Amino acid sequence: MITGENNYYIKTYRKLRQKKWRHQQQLVPLEGVKLIEDAFLNNVEFEFILYSYKNTNETQKKLINELCQSGVRCYEIDPQLLKKIAFTETPQGLLGSCKFKGDSLSKIMQSSKNLLVLYNVQDPGNAGTLIRSADAFGFDGVINIKGSVDPTNDKVVRSSMGALFHIPIALNINLEEFQNYLSQFSFRVLFGEVYGEYTLDQLELDDNPIVLVIGNESNGLDGFDIVDDLKKVSFPTKIQMYGNSESLNASVAGSVMMYEVAKKRFY
């Protein structure tokens, strides 16, 4: 049993709070049975698992045994130490780390029909929910523009509910580089805006690949200057509102728009 804070795996897990270190090591933190089970079922490459039997039920113990039997490095840890290093306030007695490299921008752009772009999205819960919705509504990839919250952040990983392992994600992409790639392909670009000129009902998506851009929670798409090559294929798009509210939370608005795109694409 691991009881000391100087243990290699304890120090490694704590370092996962640092974005730069996560990217260098290509690792993401995992906490909670559902997330770890989902990663296991998706055949991700685990770095290690730390657990405390004191805080686990029979179902969780079964998962731990399956992980250990599959060759994952599993280490029992003092329950108080586990609670001390966990990212969550009430850990479930099971945490760890797995490999996560991210995908290249060129690969995602060349192989996708429906793309979600996160532009300066700051809230980890919003980012994780948007990634989860992109997976649920059949989007092919997510592009995280530099300045947005990091998808390997522990809160993003948890709120994505495992979608991080189901959908390709390009990390920390320069805006200019992204727009240059857009100019090379036949994407239609939908910008989620409160006072957009179009609704999705008014747009004919046909078979053209589309990019849906969701902006900052407070400032929207400020700073996202559309280059001349893209102006003819760019559509400021709003959600038709019927009540008194003028706007929606970024993750709610983005999810509604992805659902509407999915209806046009798949039904």
mmCIF file of C-alpha atoms in Angstrom:
data_model
loop_
_atom_site.group_PDB
_atom_site.id
_atom_site.type_symbol
_atom_site.label_atom_id
_atom_site.label_comp_id
_atom_site.label_asym_id
_atom_site.label_seq_id
_atom_site.Cartn_x
_atom_site.Cartn_y
_atom_site.Cartn_z
ATOM 1 C CA MET A 1 0.000 0.000 0.000
ATOM 2 C CA ILE A 2 1.239 3.499 -0.877
ATOM 3 C CA THR A 3 1.244 5.717 2.204
ATOM 4 C CA GLY A 4 3.876 8.391 1.491
ATOM 5 C CA GLU A 5 3.558 11.589 -0.518
ATOM 6 C CA ASN A 6 7.015 11.152 -2.040
ATOM 7 C CA ASN A 7 5.916 8.089 -3.985
ATOM 8 C CA TYR A 8 6.483 8.415 -7.757
ATOM 9 C CA TYR A 9 2.814 7.881 -8.661
ATOM 10 C CA ILE A 10 1.594 10.337 -6.048
ATOM 11 C CA LYS A 11 3.920 13.029 -7.377
ATOM 12 C CA THR A 12 2.987 12.171 -10.956
ATOM 13 C CA TYR A 13 -0.721 12.493 -10.249
ATOM 14 C CA ARG A 14 -0.233 15.856 -8.597
ATOM 15 C CA LYS A 15 1.693 17.109 -11.626
ATOM 16 C CA LEU A 16 -1.400 16.471 -13.747
ATOM 17 C CA ARG A 17 -2.699 19.808 -12.474
ATOM 18 C CA GLN A 18 -0.137 21.475 -14.762
ATOM 19 C CA LYS A 19 -1.249 21.952 -18.381
ATOM 20 C CA LYS A 20 2.293 22.098 -19.757
ATOM 21 C CA TRP A 21 3.272 18.866 -18.033
ATOM 22 C CA ARG A 22 0.098 17.079 -19.190
ATOM 23 C CA HIS A 23 0.853 18.018 -22.782
ATOM 24 C CA GLN A 24 4.521 17.053 -22.521
ATOM 25 C CA GLN A 25 3.666 13.643 -21.098
ATOM 26 C CA GLN A 26 0.476 13.257 -23.186
ATOM 27 C CA LEU A 27 -1.529 12.323 -20.099
ATOM 28 C CA VAL A 28 -4.944 13.167 -18.690
ATOM 29 C CA PRO A 29 -6.231 12.623 -15.132
ATOM 30 C CA LEU A 30 -9.106 10.226 -14.536
ATOM 31 C CA GLU A 31 -11.349 10.196 -11.479
ATOM 32 C CA GLY A 32 -14.493 8.259 -10.809
ATOM 33 C CA VAL A 33 -15.744 4.818 -11.713
ATOM 34 C CA LYS A 34 -17.830 5.827 -14.741
ATOM 35 C CA LEU A 35 -14.992 7.717 -16.419
ATOM 36 C CA ILE A 36 -12.371 5.049 -15.753
ATOM 37 C CA GLU A 37 -14.723 2.272 -16.843
ATOM 38 C CA ASP A 38 -15.486 4.137 -20.068
ATOM 39 C CA ALA A 39 -11.785 4.637 -20.758
ATOM 40 C CA PHE A 40 -11.184 0.937 -20.108
ATOM 41 C CA LEU A 41 -13.974 -0.113 -22.492
ATOM 42 C CA ASN A 42 -12.496 2.174 -25.157
ATOM 43 C CA ASN A 43 -9.096 0.489 -24.844
ATOM 44 C CA VAL A 44 -7.192 3.606 -23.842
ATOM 45 C CA GLU A 45 -3.621 3.179 -22.674
ATOM 46 C CA PHE A 46 -3.591 3.585 -18.896
ATOM 47 C CA GLU A 47 -0.511 4.953 -17.205
ATOM 48 C CA PHE A 48 -1.570 3.789 -13.726
ATOM 49 C CA ILE A 49 -4.538 3.379 -11.381
ATOM 50 C CA LEU A 50 -4.602 4.298 -7.686
ATOM 51 C CA TYR A 51 -7.365 2.934 -5.493
ATOM 52 C CA SER A 52 -8.554 2.466 -1.938
ATOM 53 C CA TYR A 53 -10.734 -0.543 -1.149
ATOM 54 C CA LYS A 54 -12.103 1.330 1.858
ATOM 55 C CA ASN A 55 -13.970 3.694 -0.441
ATOM 56 C CA THR A 56 -15.159 1.209 -3.068
ATOM 57 C CA ASN A 57 -18.232 -0.994 -3.411
ATOM 58 C CA GLU A 58 -18.364 -4.463 -4.962
ATOM 59 C CA THR A 59 -18.924 -3.153 -8.490
ATOM 60 C CA GLN A 60 -15.932 -0.858 -8.168
ATOM 61 C CA LYS A 61 -13.781 -3.650 -6.756
ATOM 62 C CA LYS A 62 -14.706 -5.771 -9.762
ATOM 63 C CA LEU A 63 -13.542 -2.987 -12.086
ATOM 64 C CA ILE A 64 -10.261 -2.671 -10.189
ATOM 65 C CA ASN A 65 -9.676 -6.416 -10.527
ATOM 66 C CA GLU A 66 -10.412 -6.291 -14.265
ATOM 67 C CA LEU A 67 -7.994 -3.408 -14.718
ATOM 68 C CA CYS A 68 -5.248 -5.184 -12.805
ATOM 69 C CA GLN A 69 -5.802 -8.466 -14.652
ATOM 70 C CA SER A 70 -5.561 -6.663 -17.995
ATOM 71 C CA GLY A 71 -2.043 -5.507 -17.189
ATOM 72 C CA VAL A 72 -2.739 -1.973 -15.952
ATOM 73 C CA ARG A 73 -0.408 -0.867 -13.159
ATOM 74 C CA CYS A 74 -2.730 -0.725 -10.131
ATOM 75 C CA TYR A 75 -1.632 0.385 -6.675
ATOM 76 C CA GLU A 76 -3.574 0.449 -3.445
ATOM 77 C CA ILE A 77 -3.255 3.762 -1.645
ATOM 78 C CA ASP A 78 -3.992 5.001 1.850
ATOM 79 C CA PRO A 79 -7.575 6.397 1.775
ATOM 80 C CA GLN A 80 -6.569 9.686 3.400
ATOM 81 C CA LEU A 81 -3.758 10.140 0.893
ATOM 82 C CA LEU A 82 -6.131 9.424 -1.988
ATOM 83 C CA LYS A 83 -8.513 12.067 -0.694
ATOM 84 C CA LYS A 84 -5.624 14.511 -0.372
ATOM 85 C CA ILE A 85 -4.399 14.199 -3.969
ATOM 86 C CA ALA A 86 -7.801 13.881 -5.661
ATOM 87 C CA PHE A 87 -9.128 16.701 -7.831
ATOM 88 C CA THR A 88 -12.680 16.180 -6.558
ATOM 89 C CA GLU A 89 -13.846 16.931 -3.018
ATOM 90 C CA THR A 90 -15.513 13.543 -2.561
ATOM 91 C CA PRO A 91 -13.460 11.012 -4.555
ATOM 92 C CA GLN A 92 -14.932 7.571 -5.220
ATOM 93 C CA GLY A 93 -11.806 5.715 -4.192
ATOM 94 C CA LEU A 94 -10.516 5.223 -7.718
ATOM 95 C CA LEU A 95 -8.327 7.530 -9.795
ATOM 96 C CA GLY A 96 -5.558 7.320 -12.341
ATOM 97 C CA SER A 97 -4.129 8.549 -15.591
ATOM 98 C CA CYS A 98 -4.153 7.555 -19.242
ATOM 99 C CA LYS A 99 -2.501 8.558 -22.486
ATOM 100 C CA PHE A 100 -4.134 11.284 -24.552
ATOM 101 C CA LYS A 101 -2.289 12.714 -27.515
ATOM 102 C CA GLY A 102 -4.930 14.653 -29.412
ATOM 103 C CA ASP A 103 -5.255 14.645 -33.193
ATOM 104 C CA SER A 104 -3.639 16.831 -35.827
ATOM 105 C CA LEU A 105 -5.615 19.681 -37.363
ATOM 106 C CA SER A 106 -4.953 18.450 -40.897
ATOM 107 C CA LYS A 107 -6.214 14.947 -40.131
ATOM 108 C CA ILE A 108 -9.447 16.214 -38.586
ATOM 109 C CA MET A 109 -10.111 18.753 -41.335
ATOM 110 C CA GLN A 110 -9.587 16.229 -44.108
ATOM 111 C CA SER A 111 -11.798 13.509 -42.670
ATOM 112 C CA SER A 112 -14.734 15.411 -41.137
ATOM 113 C CA LYS A 113 -18.199 16.466 -42.283
ATOM 114 C CA ASN A 114 -19.318 18.094 -39.023
ATOM 115 C CA LEU A 115 -16.827 19.944 -36.828
ATOM 116 C CA LEU A 116 -17.188 21.784 -33.532
ATOM 117 C CA VAL A 117 -14.789 24.658 -32.870
ATOM 118 C CA LEU A 118 -14.279 26.049 -29.370
ATOM 119 C CA TYR A 119 -13.158 29.677 -29.582
ATOM 120 C CA ASN A 120 -12.067 31.218 -26.287
ATOM 121 C CA VAL A 121 -14.480 29.037 -24.280
ATOM 122 C CA GLN A 122 -13.274 29.468 -20.702
ATOM 123 C CA ASP A 123 -15.504 27.399 -18.444
ATOM 124 C CA PRO A 124 -14.376 23.754 -18.117
ATOM 125 C CA GLY A 125 -17.951 22.579 -17.576
ATOM 126 C CA ASN A 126 -19.085 24.268 -20.781
ATOM 127 C CA ALA A 127 -16.189 22.855 -22.781
ATOM 128 C CA GLY A 128 -16.740 19.323 -21.489
ATOM 129 C CA THR A 129 -20.474 19.476 -22.141
ATOM 130 C CA LEU A 130 -19.903 20.750 -25.688
ATOM 131 C CA ILE A 131 -17.466 17.907 -26.395
ATOM 132 C CA ARG A 132 -19.994 15.441 -24.997
ATOM 133 C CA SER A 133 -22.762 16.900 -27.176
ATOM 134 C CA ALA A 134 -20.532 16.819 -30.257
ATOM 135 C CA ASP A 135 -20.033 13.108 -29.686
ATOM 136 C CA ALA A 136 -23.738 12.521 -29.021
ATOM 137 C CA PHE A 137 -24.913 14.343 -32.149
ATOM 138 C CA GLY A 138 -22.563 12.678 -34.591
ATOM 139 C CA PHE A 139 -19.919 15.358 -35.031
ATOM 140 C CA ASP A 140 -16.619 14.051 -36.375
ATOM 141 C CA GLY A 141 -14.179 16.175 -34.421
ATOM 142 C CA VAL A 142 -13.494 19.096 -32.102
ATOM 143 C CA ILE A 143 -10.970 21.872 -32.681
ATOM 144 C CA ASN A 144 -9.818 23.711 -29.588
ATOM 145 C CA ILE A 145 -8.538 27.174 -30.563
ATOM 146 C CA LYS A 146 -5.641 28.532 -28.511
ATOM 147 C CA GLY A 147 -7.037 30.596 -25.640
ATOM 148 C CA SER A 148 -9.862 28.181 -24.825
ATOM 149 C CA VAL A 149 -9.756 26.039 -21.704
ATOM 150 C CA ASP A 150 -7.569 22.973 -22.188
ATOM 151 C CA PRO A 151 -9.573 19.778 -22.963
ATOM 152 C CA THR A 152 -7.150 17.765 -20.804
ATOM 153 C CA ASN A 153 -8.122 19.834 -17.753
ATOM 154 C CA ASP A 154 -9.583 17.495 -15.119
ATOM 155 C CA LYS A 155 -12.924 19.331 -14.992
ATOM 156 C CA VAL A 156 -13.275 19.196 -18.780
ATOM 157 C CA VAL A 157 -12.428 15.491 -18.781
ATOM 158 C CA ARG A 158 -15.070 14.767 -16.136
ATOM 159 C CA SER A 159 -17.817 16.901 -17.672
ATOM 160 C CA SER A 160 -17.214 15.311 -21.078
ATOM 161 C CA MET A 161 -18.250 12.013 -19.442
ATOM 162 C CA GLY A 162 -15.787 9.992 -21.503
ATOM 163 C CA ALA A 163 -16.553 11.678 -24.848
ATOM 164 C CA LEU A 164 -12.905 12.723 -24.892
ATOM 165 C CA PHE A 165 -12.106 9.119 -25.829
ATOM 166 C CA HIS A 166 -14.776 8.852 -28.536
ATOM 167 C CA ILE A 167 -14.173 11.881 -30.745
ATOM 168 C CA PRO A 168 -10.976 13.294 -32.315
ATOM 169 C CA ILE A 169 -9.798 16.549 -30.719
ATOM 170 C CA ALA A 170 -7.145 18.959 -31.998
ATOM 171 C CA LEU A 171 -5.533 20.811 -29.103
ATOM 172 C CA ASN A 172 -4.348 24.409 -28.794
ATOM 173 C CA ILE A 173 -4.731 25.364 -32.466
ATOM 174 C CA ASN A 174 -3.675 28.793 -33.713
ATOM 175 C CA LEU A 175 -6.633 30.762 -35.128
ATOM 176 C CA GLU A 176 -4.766 31.867 -38.249
ATOM 177 C CA GLU A 177 -3.659 28.308 -38.971
ATOM 178 C CA PHE A 178 -7.241 27.102 -38.590
ATOM 179 C CA GLN A 179 -8.589 29.738 -40.985
ATOM 180 C CA ASN A 180 -5.905 28.875 -43.532
ATOM 181 C CA TYR A 181 -7.050 25.248 -43.450
ATOM 182 C CA LEU A 182 -10.684 26.303 -43.773
ATOM 183 C CA SER A 183 -9.856 28.152 -46.978
ATOM 184 C CA GLN A 184 -8.556 24.912 -48.515
ATOM 185 C CA PHE A 185 -11.773 22.942 -47.971
ATOM 186 C CA SER A 186 -15.440 23.430 -48.837
ATOM 187 C CA PHE A 187 -16.707 23.952 -45.292
ATOM 188 C CA ARG A 188 -19.648 26.162 -44.481
ATOM 189 C CA VAL A 189 -18.933 28.049 -41.272
ATOM 190 C CA LEU A 190 -21.766 28.585 -38.782
ATOM 191 C CA PHE A 191 -21.032 31.119 -36.058
ATOM 192 C CA GLY A 192 -23.187 30.787 -32.962
ATOM 193 C CA GLU A 193 -24.343 34.345 -32.236
ATOM 194 C CA VAL A 194 -27.171 35.717 -30.087
ATOM 195 C CA TYR A 195 -28.253 38.151 -32.798
ATOM 196 C CA GLY A 196 -27.182 36.126 -35.805
ATOM 197 C CA GLU A 197 -28.635 36.846 -39.232
ATOM 198 C CA TYR A 198 -29.797 33.267 -39.844
ATOM 199 C CA THR A 199 -31.489 30.407 -38.036
ATOM 200 C CA LEU A 200 -30.571 26.829 -38.870
ATOM 201 C CA ASP A 201 -34.026 26.327 -40.376
ATOM 202 C CA GLN A 202 -33.153 28.936 -42.988
ATOM 203 C CA LEU A 203 -29.891 27.297 -44.030
ATOM 204 C CA GLU A 204 -29.567 24.530 -46.594
ATOM 205 C CA LEU A 205 -26.665 22.393 -45.405
ATOM 206 C CA ASP A 206 -26.857 19.888 -48.274
ATOM 207 C CA ASP A 207 -23.787 17.660 -48.284
ATOM 208 C CA ASN A 208 -21.328 20.443 -47.594
ATOM 209 C CA PRO A 209 -19.127 19.854 -44.560
ATOM 210 C CA ILE A 210 -19.872 22.343 -41.808
ATOM 211 C CA VAL A 211 -17.974 23.965 -38.973
ATOM 212 C CA LEU A 212 -19.890 25.227 -35.943
ATOM 213 C CA VAL A 213 -17.984 27.865 -33.967
ATOM 214 C CA ILE A 214 -18.979 28.490 -30.335
ATOM 215 C CA GLY A 215 -17.412 31.535 -28.704
ATOM 216 C CA ASN A 216 -16.621 32.956 -25.305
ATOM 217 C CA GLU A 217 -19.278 32.904 -22.581
ATOM 218 C CA SER A 218 -19.242 36.707 -22.174
ATOM 219 C CA ASN A 219 -17.655 38.141 -25.306
ATOM 220 C CA GLY A 220 -18.863 35.691 -27.913
ATOM 221 C CA LEU A 221 -16.756 35.730 -31.068
ATOM 222 C CA ASP A 222 -14.906 38.990 -30.393
ATOM 223 C CA GLY A 223 -11.528 38.783 -32.110
ATOM 224 C CA PHE A 224 -12.549 36.081 -34.573
ATOM 225 C CA ASP A 225 -11.949 38.118 -37.721
ATOM 226 C CA ILE A 226 -13.234 36.339 -40.806
ATOM 227 C CA VAL A 227 -10.727 36.373 -43.644
ATOM 228 C CA ASP A 228 -11.997 37.433 -47.072
ATOM 229 C CA ASP A 229 -11.819 33.910 -48.506
ATOM 230 C CA LEU A 230 -14.376 32.713 -45.955
ATOM 231 C CA LYS A 231 -16.932 35.522 -45.967
ATOM 232 C CA LYS A 232 -19.084 33.928 -48.671
ATOM 233 C CA VAL A 233 -19.378 30.668 -46.713
ATOM 234 C CA SER A 234 -19.786 32.181 -43.224
ATOM 235 C CA PHE A 235 -23.203 32.407 -41.570
ATOM 236 C CA PRO A 236 -23.859 34.195 -38.236
ATOM 237 C CA THR A 237 -26.441 31.784 -36.833
ATOM 238 C CA LYS A 238 -28.858 32.207 -33.932
ATOM 239 C CA ILE A 239 -31.333 30.027 -32.073
ATOM 240 C CA GLN A 240 -34.916 31.199 -32.460
ATOM 241 C CA MET A 241 -36.136 32.207 -28.986
ATOM 242 C CA TYR A 242 -39.819 32.131 -28.029
ATOM 243 C CA GLY A 243 -39.735 33.174 -24.386
ATOM 244 C CA ASN A 244 -38.346 36.161 -22.501
ATOM 245 C CA SER A 245 -34.709 35.059 -22.294
ATOM 246 C CA GLU A 246 -32.427 36.684 -24.843
ATOM 247 C CA SER A 247 -29.604 34.168 -24.696
ATOM 248 C CA LEU A 248 -28.537 30.733 -23.496
ATOM 249 C CA ASN A 249 -25.506 29.351 -21.708
ATOM 250 C CA ALA A 250 -22.710 28.585 -24.215
ATOM 251 C CA SER A 251 -22.917 24.828 -23.720
ATOM 252 C CA VAL A 252 -26.723 24.798 -23.973
ATOM 253 C CA ALA A 253 -26.725 26.968 -27.099
ATOM 254 C CA GLY A 254 -23.980 24.918 -28.739
ATOM 255 C CA SER A 255 -25.736 21.659 -27.900
ATOM 256 C CA VAL A 256 -29.045 22.882 -29.348
ATOM 257 C CA MET A 257 -27.297 23.939 -32.549
ATOM 258 C CA MET A 258 -25.495 20.610 -32.867
ATOM 259 C CA TYR A 259 -28.798 18.810 -32.412
ATOM 260 C CA GLU A 260 -30.356 20.928 -35.162
ATOM 261 C CA VAL A 261 -27.426 20.167 -37.467
ATOM 262 C CA ALA A 262 -27.794 16.458 -36.684
ATOM 263 C CA LYS A 263 -31.494 16.555 -37.583
ATOM 264 C CA LYS A 264 -30.671 18.046 -40.972
ATOM 265 C CA ARG A 265 -27.843 15.592 -41.529
ATOM 266 C CA PHE A 266 -29.239 12.314 -40.290
ATOM 267 C CA TYR A 267 -33.037 12.486 -40.527
#
